[in-house]
Amino acid sequence: MTVNSGTIESDASKVPVNLMGLTRDQMEQFFEDMGEKRFRAQQVLKWIHHAGITQIEEMSNLGKALREKLMLVAEVRPPEIVSQQDSSDGTRKWAIRVDGGGLVETVLIPAGNRATLCVSSQVGCSLDCSFCSTGKQGFQRDLSAAEIIGQVWVAIKSYDAFQSGNERTVTNVVMMGMGEPLLNFDNVVAAMELMMEDLAYGLSKRRVTLSTSGVVPALDRLAEVSEVSLAVSLHAPNDELRNELVPINRKYPIEILLESCRNYMAAQKDKSRVVTVEYTLIAGVNDHPEQARELANLLRDFPCKINLIPFNPFSLSDYRRPSGNAVSRFWQVLVDAGYIVTIRTTRGDDISAACGQLVGNVVDRTGRSGRYRAGREAEIITAG
Ligand code: SAH
Ligand code: SF4
């Protein structure tokens, strides 16, 4: 990324830097390396993330000479959208093609005066949780910071909310799309920084949520650099079952994970914040009222709220979604034990809008495979 003013022409043969993914610090450094003033970064950040401008020649306050110099070494490249689908309930889903040929998806879920965007961090996932279709695809690669923040850019653009003053815009972001965000640490942290950066999207830390299946050393590191809201994918009340559902548990068992979450919360200035515990309910596997009691016991003294997610079936899985009654029974046990418990609402049914599940429809059209049946559920996390 280093660009020295004397070497710009020879740099032109190199891959241009995608300014879309640079944080404020990185952008300032970039301009300094170019022999330019650091404050140029502020102007460019605003053009990209406030105005939605991707053509450097349109960045009128940069001056012609600087624009020309910049165009030799940099670009602003948003994600390549392969398809956009709208549900009758307002949920909107994009399939995005990334360099190297993979596809990721992004889902926008409006609810009242909010709109939550579910963002992907990797193409596939290496952690292979037994109930997750993303995991079944294996791991292809990490997304760059530009590809991650670009998903936010796309969603805001679709609302026509850049510059226009349109009040409909993205109000919350959840890192719950494809991939394990903590295994793509630097790029995810950079993208989340831009989500919260005033010169970019200016979201409060409460409205940016990272969901992890429990990569403990990375979570410990996150506590040192970030203040985003934390969701942890628990899915089981004991190690024996969690080892089966979430294989990374064999490396970082529940007690160690909960301790790491505690440390994360302890590092936050605002002591009123809590962890969101995600629990995907699978019929006959982890949805028995006895398991709800075990969960209530496990989380005693752990500052959290619980989000129950009825399982989304897909063709490579024999798991089943529990009945509405089973979900209610599980919920009731936890509520009676004094927890705040939400049940993730089904959204975007008609466009198969499950966060984190690369959708079969896109793949089917190319005739390559129909393995990944679309999910039905969109993510609603009530952060903020
Ligand atoms: N890797 C991170 C974030 C992406 S998964 C994590 O595991 O937390 C986001 C959420 O979707 C997780 O809570 C995960 O358990 C849930 N999920 C994955 N597959 C699902 C399925 N088939 N049905 C219901 N929820 C699922
Ligand atoms: Fe990866 Fe999360 Fe799916 Fe597990 S649930 S395989 S960590 S994306």
Coordinates of C-alpha atoms and ligand atoms in Angstrom, one line a residue:
M1 CA 0.0 0.0 0.0
T2 CA 2.9 2.3 0.5
V3 CA 3.0 4.9 -2.2
N4 CA 5.9 7.3 -2.4
S5 CA 5.4 10.5 -4.4
G6 CA 8.5 9.8 -6.5
T7 CA 7.5 6.3 -7.6
I8 CA 3.9 6.8 -8.6
E9 CA 4.3 6.1 -12.3
S10 CA 6.1 2.9 -11.7
D11 CA 3.5 2.0 -9.1
A12 CA 0.8 2.3 -11.8
S13 CA 1.7 -1.1 -13.1
K14 CA 0.8 -2.5 -9.6
V15 CA -2.7 -3.5 -8.5
P16 CA -4.4 -0.2 -7.4
V17 CA -5.2 0.2 -3.8
N18 CA -8.9 -0.1 -3.1
L19 CA -9.6 3.0 -1.0
M20 CA -13.0 1.6 0.0
G21 CA -11.3 -0.6 2.7
L22 CA -8.9 1.9 4.3
T23 CA -9.6 3.1 7.9
R24 CA -8.9 6.7 8.7
D25 CA -5.4 5.9 10.1
Q26 CA -4.6 3.9 7.0
M27 CA -5.9 6.5 4.6
E28 CA -3.9 9.2 6.4
Q29 CA -0.8 7.1 6.1
F30 CA -1.5 6.5 2.5
F31 CA -1.7 10.2 1.7
E32 CA 1.4 10.9 3.7
D33 CA 3.3 8.2 1.8
M34 CA 2.2 9.9 -1.4
G35 CA 3.7 13.1 -0.2
E36 CA 0.3 14.7 0.4
K37 CA -1.4 16.2 3.4
R38 CA -3.0 13.8 5.8
F39 CA -6.2 15.7 5.9
R40 CA -6.9 14.5 2.3
A41 CA -8.0 11.3 4.0
Q42 CA -10.9 13.0 5.6
Q43 CA -12.1 14.3 2.2
V44 CA -11.8 11.0 0.5
L45 CA -13.5 9.1 3.3
K46 CA -16.5 11.4 3.1
W47 CA -16.7 11.1 -0.7
I48 CA -16.7 7.3 -0.5
H49 CA -18.8 6.6 2.6
H50 CA -21.0 9.8 3.0
A51 CA -21.5 10.6 -0.7
G52 CA -21.3 7.1 -2.2
I53 CA -18.9 8.4 -4.9
T54 CA -16.6 5.8 -6.5
Q55 CA -15.1 7.9 -9.3
I56 CA -12.0 9.7 -8.2
E57 CA -12.5 12.3 -10.9
E58 CA -15.7 13.3 -9.2
M59 CA -13.9 14.2 -5.9
S60 CA -14.0 17.8 -6.7
N61 CA -12.3 19.3 -3.6
L62 CA -9.1 17.3 -4.2
G63 CA -7.9 19.4 -7.1
K64 CA -7.2 18.1 -10.6
A65 CA -3.5 17.3 -10.1
L66 CA -4.1 15.3 -7.0
R67 CA -7.0 13.4 -8.6
E68 CA -4.8 12.4 -11.5
K69 CA -2.0 11.4 -9.3
L70 CA -4.4 9.4 -7.2
M71 CA -6.0 7.6 -10.1
L72 CA -2.6 6.2 -11.1
V73 CA -2.4 4.2 -7.8
A74 CA -5.8 3.9 -6.3
E75 CA -9.4 3.1 -7.0
V76 CA -12.7 2.9 -5.2
R77 CA -14.1 -0.5 -6.0
P78 CA -17.5 -1.6 -4.5
P79 CA -18.5 -5.2 -4.5
E80 CA -19.8 -6.8 -7.7
I81 CA -23.5 -7.6 -7.2
V82 CA -24.6 -10.8 -9.0
S83 CA -28.2 -10.6 -7.9
Q84 CA -30.6 -8.6 -5.7
Q85 CA -33.8 -10.0 -4.4
D86 CA -36.6 -8.3 -2.5
S87 CA -38.9 -10.1 -0.2
S88 CA -42.6 -9.1 0.2
D89 CA -41.7 -8.3 3.9
G90 CA -39.1 -5.8 2.9
T91 CA -36.0 -8.0 3.4
R92 CA -33.5 -7.5 0.7
K93 CA -30.7 -9.9 -0.2
W94 CA -27.6 -9.6 -2.4
A95 CA -25.3 -12.2 -3.8
I96 CA -21.9 -10.7 -4.3
R97 CA -19.2 -12.2 -6.4
V98 CA -15.7 -11.7 -5.0
D99 CA -12.3 -11.9 -6.7
G100 CA -11.4 -15.5 -7.2
G101 CA -14.9 -16.5 -8.1
G102 CA -16.6 -17.2 -4.8
L103 CA -20.0 -15.8 -3.8
V104 CA -21.1 -14.3 -0.5
E105 CA -24.4 -12.9 0.6
T106 CA -25.6 -9.9 2.5
V107 CA -29.1 -9.5 3.9
L108 CA -30.8 -6.3 4.8
I109 CA -33.7 -6.6 7.3
P110 CA -35.9 -3.6 7.9
A111 CA -38.0 -3.6 11.1
G112 CA -39.8 -0.4 12.1
N113 CA -37.4 2.5 11.9
R114 CA -34.4 0.2 12.0
A115 CA -32.7 -1.7 9.2
T116 CA -30.2 -4.4 10.3
L117 CA -27.6 -5.5 7.8
C118 CA -26.2 -9.0 8.1
V119 CA -22.6 -9.0 6.7
S120 CA -20.3 -11.8 5.6
S121 CA -16.6 -12.0 6.6
Q122 CA -15.3 -15.0 4.8
V123 CA -16.1 -17.1 1.7
G124 CA -17.2 -20.3 3.4
C125 CA -16.0 -21.2 6.9
S126 CA -13.4 -23.6 8.2
L127 CA -15.1 -24.4 11.5
D128 CA -17.7 -26.8 10.3
C129 CA -20.5 -26.5 12.8
S130 CA -22.8 -29.4 12.3
F131 CA -25.9 -27.4 11.7
C132 CA -24.5 -24.7 9.4
S133 CA -24.6 -24.8 5.6
T134 CA -21.8 -22.2 5.3
G135 CA -19.6 -24.6 7.3
K136 CA -20.5 -27.4 4.9
Q137 CA -19.1 -25.5 2.0
G138 CA -15.6 -25.5 3.5
F139 CA -13.4 -22.5 3.5
Q140 CA -12.4 -20.5 0.4
R141 CA -10.8 -17.3 1.6
D142 CA -11.0 -14.3 3.9
L143 CA -12.8 -11.2 2.6
S144 CA -10.8 -8.0 2.4
A145 CA -11.7 -5.0 4.5
A146 CA -13.0 -3.4 1.3
E147 CA -15.2 -6.4 0.6
I148 CA -16.6 -6.3 4.1
I149 CA -17.4 -2.6 4.3
G150 CA -18.4 -2.7 0.7
Q151 CA -21.5 -4.7 1.8
V152 CA -22.6 -1.7 3.9
W153 CA -21.9 0.6 1.0
V154 CA -24.1 -1.5 -1.2
A155 CA -27.0 -1.6 1.2
I156 CA -26.9 2.2 1.8
K157 CA -26.7 2.8 -1.9
S158 CA -29.7 0.6 -2.4
Y159 CA -31.7 2.9 -0.1
D160 CA -30.4 5.8 -2.1
A161 CA -29.4 7.2 1.3
F162 CA -26.0 8.7 0.3
Q163 CA -26.3 12.5 0.1
S164 CA -30.1 12.3 -0.5
G165 CA -30.9 12.7 3.2
N166 CA -33.2 9.7 2.8
E167 CA -33.9 8.6 6.4
R168 CA -34.1 5.0 5.5
T169 CA -30.7 3.7 6.0
V170 CA -28.7 1.0 7.7
T171 CA -29.0 1.5 11.4
N172 CA -27.4 -1.8 12.7
V173 CA -24.8 -4.2 11.4
V174 CA -24.4 -7.8 12.6
M175 CA -21.3 -9.8 11.5
M176 CA -23.5 -12.9 11.1
G177 CA -23.2 -13.7 7.5
M178 CA -20.9 -16.3 6.1
G179 CA -17.7 -17.0 8.0
E180 CA -16.2 -16.7 11.4
P181 CA -15.3 -13.0 11.8
L182 CA -12.6 -13.6 14.4
L183 CA -10.7 -15.8 12.0
N184 CA -10.4 -12.8 9.7
F185 CA -9.4 -10.5 12.5
D186 CA -7.6 -7.6 10.9
N187 CA -9.9 -7.1 8.0
V188 CA -13.0 -7.4 10.2
V189 CA -11.7 -5.0 12.8
A190 CA -10.8 -2.5 10.1
A191 CA -14.3 -2.8 8.5
M192 CA -16.0 -2.4 11.9
E193 CA -13.9 0.7 12.6
L194 CA -15.2 2.2 9.4
M195 CA -18.8 1.3 10.4
M196 CA -18.3 3.3 13.6
E197 CA -16.1 6.1 12.1
D198 CA -17.8 9.5 11.9
L199 CA -16.2 10.2 8.5
A200 CA -17.7 6.9 7.3
Y201 CA -20.9 5.4 8.7
G202 CA -20.9 6.7 12.2
L203 CA -22.8 3.8 13.8
S204 CA -22.6 3.6 17.6
K205 CA -20.7 0.6 19.1
R206 CA -23.9 -0.8 20.4
R207 CA -25.2 -1.1 16.9
V208 CA -22.3 -3.1 15.5
T209 CA -22.4 -6.7 16.6
L210 CA -19.8 -9.3 16.1
S211 CA -20.9 -12.9 16.4
T212 CA -18.4 -15.7 17.1
S213 CA -18.5 -19.4 17.6
G214 CA -15.7 -18.9 20.2
V215 CA -12.2 -18.3 18.9
V216 CA -11.0 -17.5 22.3
P217 CA -7.5 -16.0 21.7
A218 CA -8.9 -13.7 19.0
L219 CA -11.7 -12.7 21.3
D220 CA -9.1 -11.8 24.0
R221 CA -7.4 -9.7 21.4
L222 CA -10.6 -8.0 20.3
A223 CA -11.1 -6.8 23.9
E224 CA -8.0 -4.8 23.5
V225 CA -9.0 -3.0 20.2
S226 CA -12.7 -2.9 19.9
E227 CA -15.9 -1.9 21.7
V228 CA -18.5 -3.5 19.4
S229 CA -21.4 -5.6 20.8
L230 CA -20.7 -9.2 21.3
A231 CA -22.8 -12.2 20.3
V232 CA -21.6 -15.7 21.1
S233 CA -22.9 -18.8 19.4
L234 CA -23.3 -21.3 22.3
H235 CA -26.0 -23.7 21.0
A236 CA -25.5 -26.2 23.8
P237 CA -25.6 -26.2 27.6
N238 CA -22.6 -28.6 28.1
D239 CA -19.3 -29.4 26.5
E240 CA -20.3 -32.9 25.5
L241 CA -23.0 -31.7 23.2
R242 CA -21.2 -28.5 22.1
N243 CA -18.2 -30.6 21.0
E244 CA -20.6 -32.2 18.6
L245 CA -22.3 -29.1 17.3
V246 CA -19.5 -26.6 17.4
P247 CA -16.2 -28.5 16.9
I248 CA -14.0 -25.5 18.0
N249 CA -15.4 -26.2 21.5
R250 CA -12.9 -29.1 21.7
K251 CA -10.2 -26.5 21.7
Y252 CA -11.9 -23.8 23.7
P253 CA -14.5 -25.3 26.0
I254 CA -17.5 -23.5 27.4
E255 CA -16.0 -22.3 30.7
I256 CA -13.0 -20.8 28.9
L257 CA -15.2 -19.2 26.3
L258 CA -17.5 -17.7 28.9
E259 CA -14.5 -16.4 30.8
S260 CA -13.2 -14.7 27.7
C261 CA -16.6 -13.1 27.1
R262 CA -16.6 -11.9 30.7
N263 CA -13.2 -10.3 30.1
Y264 CA -14.4 -8.7 26.9
M265 CA -17.3 -7.1 28.8
A266 CA -15.1 -6.1 31.7
A267 CA -12.9 -4.2 29.2
Q268 CA -15.8 -2.1 28.1
K269 CA -16.3 1.3 29.7
D270 CA -20.1 0.9 29.8
K271 CA -20.7 -1.8 32.4
S272 CA -24.4 -2.1 31.6
R273 CA -23.7 -3.9 28.3
V274 CA -24.4 -7.7 28.0
V275 CA -23.4 -10.5 25.7
T276 CA -26.0 -11.9 23.4
V277 CA -26.0 -15.7 23.7
E278 CA -27.2 -17.3 20.4
Y279 CA -28.7 -20.7 20.7
T280 CA -29.9 -22.5 17.5
L281 CA -32.7 -24.8 18.5
I282 CA -32.5 -28.2 16.7
A283 CA -35.4 -30.7 17.2
G284 CA -34.5 -33.6 19.5
V285 CA -30.9 -32.4 19.8
N286 CA -30.7 -29.4 22.1
D287 CA -34.4 -28.3 22.5
H288 CA -35.5 -30.3 25.5
P289 CA -36.8 -28.3 28.5
E290 CA -34.2 -30.1 30.7
Q291 CA -31.5 -28.6 28.4
A292 CA -33.1 -25.2 28.9
R293 CA -32.8 -25.7 32.7
E294 CA -29.2 -26.7 32.2
L295 CA -28.6 -23.6 30.1
A296 CA -30.2 -21.4 32.7
N297 CA -27.9 -22.9 35.3
L298 CA -24.8 -22.5 33.2
L299 CA -25.5 -18.8 32.5
R300 CA -26.3 -18.0 36.1
D301 CA -24.1 -14.9 36.9
F302 CA -23.2 -14.4 33.3
P303 CA -24.4 -11.0 32.0
C304 CA -26.3 -11.9 28.9
K305 CA -29.5 -12.0 27.0
I306 CA -30.5 -15.1 25.0
N307 CA -31.5 -15.2 21.4
L308 CA -33.1 -18.5 20.3
I309 CA -32.8 -19.3 16.6
P310 CA -35.1 -22.1 15.3
F311 CA -32.9 -24.2 13.0
N312 CA -33.0 -23.6 9.3
P313 CA -33.0 -27.0 7.5
F314 CA -30.9 -27.5 4.4
S315 CA -30.5 -30.4 2.1
L316 CA -27.1 -31.6 3.4
S317 CA -28.5 -31.8 7.0
D318 CA -30.7 -34.3 8.7
Y319 CA -31.5 -31.9 11.6
R320 CA -35.0 -30.7 11.9
R321 CA -36.5 -27.4 13.1
P322 CA -38.4 -27.8 16.4
S323 CA -42.2 -27.2 16.5
G324 CA -43.5 -23.8 17.7
N325 CA -44.5 -25.5 20.9
A326 CA -41.1 -26.9 21.6
V327 CA -39.6 -23.4 21.0
S328 CA -42.1 -21.8 23.4
R329 CA -41.4 -24.4 26.1
F330 CA -37.7 -23.8 25.9
W331 CA -38.2 -20.1 25.9
Q332 CA -40.5 -20.3 28.9
V333 CA -38.0 -22.1 31.1
L334 CA -35.4 -19.4 30.4
V335 CA -37.9 -16.6 31.0
D336 CA -39.0 -18.2 34.3
A337 CA -35.4 -18.4 35.3
G338 CA -35.2 -14.6 34.8
Y339 CA -33.5 -14.2 31.5
I340 CA -34.3 -11.8 28.7
V341 CA -35.0 -14.1 25.8
T342 CA -35.8 -13.3 22.2
I343 CA -36.8 -15.7 19.4
R344 CA -35.4 -14.8 16.0
T345 CA -38.2 -13.9 13.7
T346 CA -38.6 -15.5 10.3
R347 CA -38.1 -13.0 7.6
G348 CA -37.5 -13.0 3.9
D349 CA -39.2 -16.4 3.4
D350 CA -39.9 -15.8 -0.3
I351 CA -36.4 -14.9 -1.2
S352 CA -34.6 -17.4 1.0
A353 CA -32.9 -14.9 3.1
A354 CA -31.0 -16.7 5.9
C355 CA -27.9 -14.8 7.0
G356 CA -24.8 -16.8 6.5
Q357 CA -26.2 -19.3 4.1
L358 CA -25.0 -19.0 0.5
V359 CA -28.1 -19.4 -1.4
G360 CA -28.8 -22.3 -3.8
N361 CA -30.8 -20.1 -6.2
V362 CA -27.7 -18.3 -7.3
V363 CA -25.7 -21.5 -7.7
D364 CA -28.6 -23.2 -9.4
R365 CA -28.9 -20.7 -12.1
T366 CA -25.4 -21.4 -13.2
G367 CA -26.3 -25.1 -13.1
R368 CA -23.4 -26.0 -11.0
S369 CA -25.1 -27.3 -7.9
G370 CA -28.3 -27.2 -6.0
R371 CA -26.8 -28.4 -2.8
Y372 CA -27.4 -25.4 -0.6
R373 CA -31.0 -24.9 -0.2
A374 CA -31.9 -21.5 0.8
G375 CA -32.6 -20.8 4.4
R376 CA -35.6 -18.9 5.5
E377 CA -34.6 -16.8 8.4
A378 CA -33.1 -13.5 8.6
E379 CA -31.2 -12.2 11.6
I380 CA -32.8 -9.9 14.0
I381 CA -30.5 -8.8 16.8
T382 CA -31.9 -6.1 18.9
A383 CA -28.6 -4.4 19.7
G384 CA -28.9 -0.7 20.5
Ligands
SAH1 N1 -19.4 -17.7 12.5 C1 -20.1 -16.8 13.4 C2 -21.1 -15.9 12.6 C3 -21.8 -16.4 11.5 S1 -23.0 -17.7 11.8 C4 -20.9 -17.6 14.4 O1 -20.9 -18.8 14.3 O2 -21.4 -17.0 15.3 C5 -24.3 -16.6 12.4 C6 -25.4 -17.3 13.2 O3 -26.2 -18.2 12.4 C7 -24.8 -18.3 14.3 O4 -25.3 -18.0 15.5 C8 -25.1 -19.6 13.8 O5 -25.3 -20.5 14.8 C9 -26.4 -19.4 13.0 N2 -26.7 -20.5 12.1 C10 -25.9 -21.1 11.2 N3 -26.5 -22.0 10.5 C11 -27.8 -22.0 10.9 C12 -29.0 -22.8 10.6 N4 -28.9 -23.8 9.7 N5 -30.1 -22.5 11.3 C13 -30.2 -21.6 12.2 N6 -29.1 -20.8 12.5 C14 -27.9 -21.0 11.9
SF4_2 FE1 -18.6 -21.0 10.7 FE2 -20.4 -19.7 12.2 FE3 -21.2 -21.6 10.4 FE4 -19.9 -22.4 12.6 S1 -21.9 -21.4 12.5 S2 -19.5 -23.1 10.5 S3 -18.5 -20.7 12.9 S4 -20.2 -19.6 10.0

